[in-house]
mmCIF file of C-alpha atoms in Angstrom:
data_model
loop_
_atom_site.group_PDB
_atom_site.id
_atom_site.type_symbol
_atom_site.label_atom_id
_atom_site.label_comp_id
_atom_site.label_asym_id
_atom_site.label_seq_id
_atom_site.Cartn_x
_atom_site.Cartn_y
_atom_site.Cartn_z
ATOM 1 C CA MET A 393 75.444 -38.489 17.278
ATOM 2 C CA VAL A 394 74.244 -34.961 16.548
ATOM 3 C CA VAL A 395 75.564 -32.772 13.730
ATOM 4 C CA ILE A 396 74.723 -29.079 13.929
ATOM 5 C CA MET A 397 74.869 -27.383 10.556
ATOM 6 C CA LYS A 398 76.014 -23.795 10.083
ATOM 7 C CA PRO A 399 73.269 -21.175 9.757
ATOM 8 C CA GLY A 400 72.281 -20.547 6.159
ATOM 9 C CA THR A 401 73.495 -23.893 4.789
ATOM 10 C CA LYS A 402 71.571 -24.630 1.618
ATOM 11 C CA PRO A 403 69.124 -27.571 1.765
ATOM 12 C CA GLU A 404 70.794 -29.361 -1.146
ATOM 13 C CA ARG A 405 74.139 -29.380 0.702
ATOM 14 C CA ILE A 406 72.468 -30.712 3.839
ATOM 15 C CA HIS A 407 70.805 -33.533 1.901
ATOM 16 C CA ALA A 408 74.089 -34.347 0.162
ATOM 17 C CA LEU A 409 75.761 -34.792 3.561
ATOM 18 C CA VAL A 410 72.847 -36.898 4.816
ATOM 19 C CA GLU A 411 73.080 -39.164 1.770
ATOM 20 C CA LYS A 412 76.830 -39.611 2.248
ATOM 21 C CA LEU A 413 76.498 -40.461 5.949
ATOM 22 C CA GLU A 414 73.756 -42.989 5.291
ATOM 23 C CA GLN A 415 75.625 -44.636 2.414
ATOM 24 C CA ASP A 416 79.083 -44.692 4.015
ATOM 25 C CA TYR A 417 78.123 -45.696 7.553
ATOM 26 C CA GLY A 418 74.705 -47.356 7.330
ATOM 27 C CA VAL A 419 73.085 -44.965 9.805
ATOM 28 C CA LYS A 420 69.687 -43.331 9.592
ATOM 29 C CA VAL A 421 69.732 -39.529 9.637
ATOM 30 C CA GLY A 422 66.830 -37.339 10.702
ATOM 31 C CA ILE A 423 66.764 -33.633 9.884
ATOM 32 C CA THR A 424 65.367 -31.077 12.326
ATOM 33 C CA ASN A 425 65.068 -27.516 11.075
ATOM 34 C CA GLY A 426 65.521 -25.288 14.100
ATOM 35 C CA VAL A 427 65.684 -21.538 14.479
ATOM 36 C CA GLY A 428 68.572 -20.372 12.292
ATOM 37 C CA CYS A 429 70.112 -23.779 11.651
ATOM 38 C CA SER A 430 69.449 -27.437 10.878
ATOM 39 C CA ILE A 431 70.353 -30.368 13.112
ATOM 40 C CA LEU A 432 71.115 -33.880 11.904
ATOM 41 C CA GLY A 433 70.357 -36.748 14.270
ATOM 42 C CA LEU A 434 72.296 -39.933 13.454
ATOM 43 C CA VAL A 435 70.739 -43.174 14.700
ATOM 44 C CA GLY A 436 72.666 -46.451 14.506
ATOM 45 C CA ASP A 437 76.270 -47.527 14.990
ATOM 46 C CA THR A 438 78.256 -44.300 14.831
ATOM 47 C CA THR A 439 81.492 -45.694 16.316
ATOM 48 C CA GLU A 440 83.199 -45.715 12.895
ATOM 49 C CA ILE A 441 82.471 -42.035 12.245
ATOM 50 C CA ASP A 442 85.484 -39.808 12.870
ATOM 51 C CA ILE A 443 84.205 -36.650 14.572
ATOM 52 C CA ASN A 444 87.304 -34.680 13.580
ATOM 53 C CA LYS A 445 86.894 -35.486 9.892
ATOM 54 C CA LEU A 446 83.208 -34.687 9.987
ATOM 55 C CA SER A 447 83.901 -31.386 11.743
ATOM 56 C CA ILE A 448 86.166 -30.300 8.889
ATOM 57 C CA ASN A 449 83.168 -30.129 6.553
ATOM 58 C CA GLU A 450 82.680 -26.426 5.797
ATOM 59 C CA ASP A 451 78.916 -26.691 6.396
ATOM 60 C CA VAL A 452 79.236 -28.266 9.862
ATOM 61 C CA GLU A 453 79.167 -26.047 12.950
ATOM 62 C CA ARG A 454 79.604 -28.739 15.629
ATOM 63 C CA VAL A 455 79.440 -32.506 16.189
ATOM 64 C CA MET A 456 78.425 -34.180 19.463
ATOM 65 C CA ARG A 457 78.183 -37.787 20.541
ATOM 66 C CA VAL A 458 75.001 -38.600 22.450
ATOM 67 C CA GLN A 459 75.587 -40.815 25.483
ATOM 68 C CA GLU A 460 71.931 -41.473 26.322
ATOM 69 C CA PRO A 461 70.434 -44.693 24.882
ATOM 70 C CA TYR A 462 67.394 -42.823 23.561
ATOM 71 C CA LYS A 463 67.936 -40.913 20.334
ATOM 72 C CA LYS A 464 64.710 -39.831 18.644
ATOM 73 C CA ALA A 465 63.188 -38.645 21.934
ATOM 74 C CA ASN A 466 66.381 -36.827 22.960
ATOM 75 C CA ARG A 467 66.292 -33.036 23.138
ATOM 76 C CA LYS A 468 69.824 -32.934 21.720
ATOM 77 C CA PHE A 469 68.422 -34.376 18.491
ATOM 78 C CA HIS A 470 65.418 -32.057 18.518
ATOM 79 C CA PRO A 471 66.026 -28.816 20.491
ATOM 80 C CA GLU A 472 62.608 -27.381 19.674
ATOM 81 C CA ASP A 473 59.580 -28.540 21.677
ATOM 82 C CA THR A 474 57.474 -31.049 19.786
ATOM 83 C CA VAL A 475 53.843 -30.046 19.241
ATOM 84 C CA VAL A 476 51.442 -32.958 18.797
ATOM 85 C CA ASP A 477 48.196 -32.424 16.908
ATOM 86 C CA VAL A 478 45.260 -34.390 18.319
ATOM 87 C CA GLY A 479 42.265 -33.932 16.078
ATOM 88 C CA GLY A 480 43.066 -30.249 15.641
ATOM 89 C CA VAL A 481 44.011 -29.672 19.305
ATOM 90 C CA LYS A 482 47.661 -28.730 19.865
ATOM 91 C CA VAL A 483 49.554 -30.340 22.756
ATOM 92 C CA GLY A 484 52.903 -28.761 23.673
ATOM 93 C CA GLY A 485 54.770 -25.729 22.403
ATOM 94 C CA GLY A 486 53.135 -23.137 24.629
ATOM 95 C CA SER A 487 49.670 -24.674 24.740
ATOM 96 C CA PHE A 488 48.112 -25.993 27.946
ATOM 97 C CA THR A 489 45.734 -28.826 27.121
ATOM 98 C CA VAL A 490 43.125 -30.205 29.503
ATOM 99 C CA ILE A 491 41.873 -33.758 28.972
ATOM 100 C CA ALA A 492 38.821 -34.602 31.082
ATOM 101 C CA GLY A 493 36.133 -37.218 31.443
ATOM 102 C CA PRO A 494 35.156 -40.313 33.403
ATOM 103 C CA CYS A 495 37.478 -43.171 34.277
ATOM 104 C CA SER A 496 35.175 -45.512 32.386
ATOM 105 C CA VAL A 497 32.294 -45.199 29.958
ATOM 106 C CA GLU A 498 29.155 -46.505 31.678
ATOM 107 C CA SER A 499 26.207 -45.415 29.554
ATOM 108 C CA GLU A 500 25.235 -43.129 26.680
ATOM 109 C CA GLU A 501 23.602 -40.636 29.047
ATOM 110 C CA GLN A 502 26.606 -40.555 31.371
ATOM 111 C CA ILE A 503 29.338 -40.010 28.772
ATOM 112 C CA ILE A 504 27.445 -37.401 26.746
ATOM 113 C CA GLU A 505 26.444 -35.448 29.859
ATOM 114 C CA VAL A 506 30.017 -35.424 31.184
ATOM 115 C CA ALA A 507 31.399 -34.542 27.741
ATOM 116 C CA ARG A 508 29.149 -31.487 27.534
ATOM 117 C CA ASP A 509 30.050 -30.415 31.061
ATOM 118 C CA VAL A 510 33.818 -30.654 30.605
ATOM 119 C CA LYS A 511 33.699 -28.886 27.249
ATOM 120 C CA GLU A 512 31.713 -26.018 28.762
ATOM 121 C CA ALA A 513 34.295 -25.746 31.555
ATOM 122 C CA GLY A 514 37.174 -25.487 29.065
ATOM 123 C CA ALA A 515 38.478 -29.001 28.409
ATOM 124 C CA SER A 516 39.588 -29.620 24.829
ATOM 125 C CA LEU A 517 39.868 -33.429 24.817
ATOM 126 C CA LEU A 518 37.486 -36.071 26.193
ATOM 127 C CA ARG A 519 38.859 -39.079 28.076
ATOM 128 C CA GLY A 520 36.929 -42.236 28.852
ATOM 129 C CA GLY A 521 37.874 -45.862 29.350
ATOM 130 C CA ALA A 522 36.215 -48.422 27.088
ATOM 131 C CA PHE A 523 38.711 -51.159 27.991
ATOM 132 C CA LYS A 524 39.862 -51.062 31.634
ATOM 133 C CA PRO A 525 42.911 -52.803 33.144
ATOM 134 C CA ARG A 526 41.949 -53.654 36.734
ATOM 135 C CA THR A 527 43.929 -55.189 39.564
ATOM 136 C CA SER A 528 41.095 -57.600 40.365
ATOM 137 C CA PRO A 529 39.600 -59.840 37.656
ATOM 138 C CA TYR A 530 36.226 -59.359 39.375
ATOM 139 C CA SER A 531 36.220 -55.559 38.982
ATOM 140 C CA PHE A 532 34.416 -53.760 36.154
ATOM 141 C CA GLN A 533 36.560 -54.218 33.040
ATOM 142 C CA GLY A 534 34.843 -51.623 30.890
ATOM 143 C CA MET A 535 32.187 -51.900 28.186
ATOM 144 C CA GLY A 536 34.684 -52.753 25.447
ATOM 145 C CA THR A 537 33.776 -51.965 21.849
ATOM 146 C CA PRO A 538 30.258 -50.669 22.727
ATOM 147 C CA GLY A 539 31.959 -48.183 25.092
ATOM 148 C CA LEU A 540 34.129 -47.006 22.223
ATOM 149 C CA ASP A 541 31.015 -46.417 20.135
ATOM 150 C CA LEU A 542 29.524 -44.329 22.969
ATOM 151 C CA LEU A 543 32.688 -42.220 23.041
ATOM 152 C CA LEU A 544 32.167 -41.551 19.345
ATOM 153 C CA GLU A 545 28.584 -40.467 20.075
ATOM 154 C CA ALA A 546 29.915 -38.056 22.714
ATOM 155 C CA LYS A 547 32.442 -36.749 20.195
ATOM 156 C CA GLU A 548 29.672 -36.166 17.667
ATOM 157 C CA ALA A 549 27.574 -34.360 20.279
ATOM 158 C CA THR A 550 30.374 -32.075 21.513
ATOM 159 C CA GLY A 551 33.135 -32.008 18.895
ATOM 160 C CA LEU A 552 35.707 -33.089 21.483
ATOM 161 C CA PRO A 553 38.418 -35.467 20.192
ATOM 162 C CA ILE A 554 38.513 -38.667 22.252
ATOM 163 C CA VAL A 555 41.259 -40.288 24.340
ATOM 164 C CA THR A 556 41.022 -43.906 25.467
ATOM 165 C CA GLU A 557 43.319 -46.732 26.494
ATOM 166 C CA LEU A 558 44.660 -49.423 24.165
ATOM 167 C CA MET A 559 45.444 -52.677 25.997
ATOM 168 C CA SER A 560 46.098 -55.189 23.211
ATOM 169 C CA PRO A 561 47.744 -55.106 19.764
ATOM 170 C CA LYS A 562 44.665 -56.860 18.354
ATOM 171 C CA PHE A 563 42.680 -53.621 18.745
ATOM 172 C CA CYS A 564 45.190 -51.375 16.941
ATOM 173 C CA GLU A 565 43.204 -51.332 13.703
ATOM 174 C CA LEU A 566 39.978 -50.491 15.566
ATOM 175 C CA PHE A 567 41.667 -47.653 17.483
ATOM 176 C CA GLU A 568 43.318 -46.367 14.318
ATOM 177 C CA GLU A 569 39.854 -45.979 12.842
ATOM 178 C CA LYS A 570 37.989 -44.501 15.819
ATOM 179 C CA VAL A 571 40.309 -42.904 18.419
ATOM 180 C CA ASP A 572 42.010 -39.501 18.229
ATOM 181 C CA LEU A 573 44.627 -40.029 20.974
ATOM 182 C CA VAL A 574 45.629 -43.579 21.902
ATOM 183 C CA GLN A 575 46.577 -44.060 25.551
ATOM 184 C CA ILE A 576 49.131 -46.639 26.670
ATOM 185 C CA GLY A 577 48.525 -47.138 30.387
ATOM 186 C CA ALA A 578 51.014 -47.381 33.232
ATOM 187 C CA ARG A 579 50.769 -51.173 33.425
ATOM 188 C CA ASN A 580 51.649 -51.466 29.735
ATOM 189 C CA MET A 581 54.480 -48.933 29.645
ATOM 190 C CA GLN A 582 56.986 -51.719 29.068
ATOM 191 C CA ASN A 583 54.755 -53.980 27.005
ATOM 192 C CA PHE A 584 57.209 -53.782 24.131
ATOM 193 C CA ASP A 585 55.117 -55.725 21.623
ATOM 194 C CA LEU A 586 52.273 -53.259 22.200
ATOM 195 C CA LEU A 587 54.649 -50.286 21.917
ATOM 196 C CA LYS A 588 55.991 -51.552 18.588
ATOM 197 C CA GLU A 589 52.475 -51.934 17.203
ATOM 198 C CA ALA A 590 51.533 -48.462 18.478
ATOM 199 C CA GLY A 591 54.568 -47.193 16.595
ATOM 200 C CA LYS A 592 52.993 -48.407 13.349
ATOM 201 C CA MET A 593 49.833 -46.367 13.948
ATOM 202 C CA THR A 594 49.285 -42.885 12.546
ATOM 203 C CA LYS A 595 47.317 -41.664 15.580
ATOM 204 C CA PRO A 596 49.269 -39.877 18.352
ATOM 205 C CA ILE A 597 50.103 -41.843 21.498
ATOM 206 C CA LEU A 598 49.730 -40.801 25.146
ATOM 207 C CA LEU A 599 52.290 -42.832 27.122
ATOM 208 C CA LYS A 600 51.786 -43.024 30.885
ATOM 209 C CA ARG A 601 54.728 -43.583 33.211
ATOM 210 C CA GLY A 602 54.870 -47.007 34.851
ATOM 211 C CA LEU A 603 54.240 -47.579 38.542
ATOM 212 C CA ALA A 604 57.940 -47.747 39.421
ATOM 213 C CA ASN A 605 59.898 -46.696 36.356
ATOM 214 C CA SER A 606 62.784 -44.271 36.002
ATOM 215 C CA TYR A 607 62.747 -41.297 33.651
ATOM 216 C CA GLU A 608 65.133 -43.075 31.287
ATOM 217 C CA GLU A 609 62.995 -46.229 31.173
ATOM 218 C CA TRP A 610 59.956 -44.084 30.449
ATOM 219 C CA ILE A 611 61.671 -42.226 27.607
ATOM 220 C CA MET A 612 63.025 -45.499 26.248
ATOM 221 C CA SER A 613 59.435 -46.764 25.993
ATOM 222 C CA ALA A 614 58.625 -43.650 23.974
ATOM 223 C CA GLU A 615 61.694 -44.461 21.873
ATOM 224 C CA TYR A 616 60.178 -47.867 21.020
ATOM 225 C CA ILE A 617 57.114 -46.116 19.591
ATOM 226 C CA MET A 618 59.135 -43.506 17.743
ATOM 227 C CA ALA A 619 61.642 -46.023 16.362
ATOM 228 C CA ALA A 620 58.731 -47.933 14.814
ATOM 229 C CA GLY A 621 57.690 -44.813 12.903
ATOM 230 C CA ASN A 622 55.240 -42.855 15.078
ATOM 231 C CA GLU A 623 56.949 -39.752 16.473
ATOM 232 C CA ASN A 624 53.746 -38.159 17.825
ATOM 233 C CA VAL A 625 54.134 -39.136 21.470
ATOM 234 C CA ILE A 626 52.873 -37.337 24.575
ATOM 235 C CA LEU A 627 54.221 -38.365 27.986
ATOM 236 C CA CYS A 628 51.964 -38.495 31.057
ATOM 237 C CA GLU A 629 53.164 -38.439 34.676
ATOM 238 C CA ARG A 630 50.528 -40.159 36.845
ATOM 239 C CA GLY A 631 52.360 -40.770 40.092
ATOM 240 C CA VAL A 632 54.665 -43.586 41.140
ATOM 241 C CA ARG A 633 54.536 -46.207 43.861
ATOM 242 C CA THR A 634 56.505 -45.278 46.996
ATOM 243 C CA PHE A 635 56.554 -46.268 50.667
ATOM 244 C CA GLU A 636 53.753 -43.758 51.376
ATOM 245 C CA THR A 637 50.326 -45.373 51.712
ATOM 246 C CA TYR A 638 48.177 -42.326 52.461
ATOM 247 C CA THR A 639 47.729 -41.525 48.781
ATOM 248 C CA ARG A 640 47.126 -43.927 45.917
ATOM 249 C CA ASN A 641 50.466 -42.950 44.360
ATOM 250 C CA THR A 642 53.026 -40.185 44.853
ATOM 251 C CA LEU A 643 52.972 -37.481 42.195
ATOM 252 C CA ASP A 644 56.521 -36.818 40.998
ATOM 253 C CA LEU A 645 56.452 -33.136 40.098
ATOM 254 C CA SER A 646 60.204 -33.133 39.491
ATOM 255 C CA ALA A 647 59.505 -35.303 36.431
ATOM 256 C CA ILE A 648 58.165 -32.298 34.529
ATOM 257 C CA PRO A 649 61.302 -30.088 34.522
ATOM 258 C CA ALA A 650 63.522 -33.184 34.270
ATOM 259 C CA ILE A 651 61.741 -34.556 31.208
ATOM 260 C CA ARG A 652 61.648 -31.125 29.585
ATOM 261 C CA ARG A 653 65.450 -31.053 29.904
ATOM 262 C CA MET A 654 65.922 -34.624 28.666
ATOM 263 C CA SER A 655 63.341 -34.773 25.877
ATOM 264 C CA HIS A 656 61.464 -32.572 23.417
ATOM 265 C CA LEU A 657 58.211 -34.509 23.855
ATOM 266 C CA PRO A 658 55.260 -32.762 25.546
ATOM 267 C CA ILE A 659 54.384 -33.904 29.073
ATOM 268 C CA VAL A 660 51.008 -33.771 30.813
ATOM 269 C CA VAL A 661 50.064 -34.695 34.388
ATOM 270 C CA ASP A 662 47.282 -36.926 35.730
ATOM 271 C CA PRO A 663 46.606 -35.684 39.292
ATOM 272 C CA SER A 664 43.572 -37.957 39.675
ATOM 273 C CA HIS A 665 45.505 -41.231 39.623
ATOM 274 C CA ALA A 666 48.379 -39.686 41.533
ATOM 275 C CA ALA A 667 46.273 -38.735 44.542
ATOM 276 C CA GLY A 668 43.431 -41.206 44.414
ATOM 277 C CA MET A 669 41.339 -38.639 46.321
ATOM 278 C CA TYR A 670 39.203 -35.977 44.676
ATOM 279 C CA TRP A 671 40.106 -33.216 47.151
ATOM 280 C CA MET A 672 43.799 -33.463 46.233
ATOM 281 C CA VAL A 673 43.242 -33.127 42.492
ATOM 282 C CA GLU A 674 42.964 -29.341 42.387
ATOM 283 C CA PRO A 675 46.120 -28.465 44.390
ATOM 284 C CA LEU A 676 48.175 -31.062 42.498
ATOM 285 C CA ALA A 677 46.854 -29.769 39.172
ATOM 286 C CA MET A 678 47.845 -26.234 40.138
ATOM 287 C CA ALA A 679 51.318 -27.444 41.119
ATOM 288 C CA ALA A 680 51.705 -29.267 37.810
ATOM 289 C CA ALA A 681 50.888 -26.101 35.874
ATOM 290 C CA ALA A 682 53.324 -24.118 38.031
ATOM 291 C CA VAL A 683 56.282 -26.405 37.233
ATOM 292 C CA GLY A 684 55.713 -26.266 33.482
ATOM 293 C CA ALA A 685 53.434 -29.147 32.487
ATOM 294 C CA ASP A 686 51.876 -28.973 29.024
ATOM 295 C CA GLY A 687 48.479 -30.035 30.291
ATOM 296 C CA LEU A 688 46.344 -32.164 32.598
ATOM 297 C CA MET A 689 44.316 -35.354 32.468
ATOM 298 C CA VAL A 690 41.490 -35.131 35.015
ATOM 299 C CA GLU A 691 38.781 -37.627 35.889
ATOM 300 C CA VAL A 692 35.277 -36.115 35.962
ATOM 301 C CA HIS A 693 32.069 -38.033 36.745
ATOM 302 C CA ASN A 694 28.506 -36.780 37.053
ATOM 303 C CA ASP A 695 27.796 -39.131 39.979
ATOM 304 C CA PRO A 696 31.073 -40.167 41.670
ATOM 305 C CA PRO A 697 29.503 -42.139 44.573
ATOM 306 C CA HIS A 698 27.939 -44.518 42.057
ATOM 307 C CA ALA A 699 30.819 -44.669 39.554
ATOM 308 C CA LYS A 700 31.813 -48.154 38.451
ATOM 309 C CA CYS A 701 35.488 -47.210 38.567
ATOM 310 C CA ASP A 702 37.560 -44.718 40.625
ATOM 311 C CA GLY A 703 34.694 -42.593 41.900
ATOM 312 C CA GLN A 704 36.736 -41.546 44.938
ATOM 313 C CA GLN A 705 39.217 -39.644 42.755
ATOM 314 C CA SER A 706 36.717 -38.147 40.309
ATOM 315 C CA LEU A 707 35.641 -34.512 40.346
ATOM 316 C CA THR A 708 32.027 -33.556 39.869
ATOM 317 C CA PRO A 709 31.402 -31.180 36.941
ATOM 318 C CA GLU A 710 31.003 -28.349 39.489
ATOM 319 C CA LYS A 711 34.398 -29.086 41.073
ATOM 320 C CA PHE A 712 35.980 -29.364 37.648
ATOM 321 C CA GLN A 713 34.581 -25.951 36.712
ATOM 322 C CA ARG A 714 36.165 -24.513 39.870
ATOM 323 C CA LEU A 715 39.496 -26.090 38.938
ATOM 324 C CA MET A 716 39.366 -24.566 35.458
ATOM 325 C CA ASP A 717 38.434 -21.153 36.870
ATOM 326 C CA ARG A 718 41.436 -21.243 39.212
ATOM 327 C CA ILE A 719 44.003 -22.716 36.841
ATOM 328 C CA THR A 720 43.345 -20.458 33.852
ATOM 329 C CA PRO A 721 45.083 -17.362 35.312
ATOM 330 C CA LEU A 722 47.986 -19.559 36.487
ATOM 331 C CA VAL A 723 48.409 -20.943 32.974
ATOM 332 C CA ASP A 724 48.532 -17.382 31.657
ATOM 333 C CA LEU A 725 51.102 -16.478 34.324
ATOM 334 C CA MET A 726 53.289 -19.382 33.149
ATOM 335 C CA GLY A 727 53.245 -17.978 29.611
ATOM 336 C CA LYS A 728 50.962 -20.656 28.156
ATOM 337 C CA LYS A 729 47.505 -20.546 26.639
ATOM 338 C CA LEU A 730 44.633 -22.984 27.094
ATOM 339 C CA SER A 731 44.281 -24.944 23.870
#
């Protein structure tokens, strides 16, 4: 349920109503201060609340029941776009944020060289996999904790906040200490135990869409994180599995305007995993910016033919520079600014 307060209602009257609703009906009430008015989002069993009686309150403008199962992530609860701060870098709310780096950390020389290249080209966050979920148990699984330490060295050398994937709740404390943006990968989108633990963290979470999940399922996974206490969630569209086999996945560009209508959370696009081919990354990235994405996550490697993971979809630093040169004026045209 959403309660829209009249413009100019004094804060003490709003808090008095919140206290009454929580005491009388056992619901939790969140307050969002929008432009000109405040909005109360009621989470819990609201079936006993009489809308007509609540509407009589002289401070209440309008009351609406929310049919969707997600509450905290619902735009009706939070009409303003959420802006997530990642180590001083703003994601959402008019910013266009580019996350770039290799699929996996392979060596100190590799990650620091790529970090410097992507920063010079205009990226504001550094991605790199220390722990890698792979389809085959015989594929490179990442360097683990030593890879995380190399990401920190790259951060120290460049100043770029780091983004890397969390695969197990047992590493939450380690990631809380060392990582700026914690990624939950597509294969773990509905790992609910992991989502609950991520919700207890203070670091923002980047939640990738699952291989074959609906928009509602995706937002509900974000709801798990937010319901556990962490409301700093960024969604990432990375392509879904369809009948088409030419590309690795099929990038669902319609997800961007749909999610922006359904939720207030920022949404970025990963064209690298969507295409699975480096030459498709640039046109898909341009399309993502054109339909209103809040940013990109792009794989960049200094030697793609010899990459231990996903070299075929990685851009060289030179190709990434070309992408940034082409996308910058498009971002400006869309009314956003590179963060």
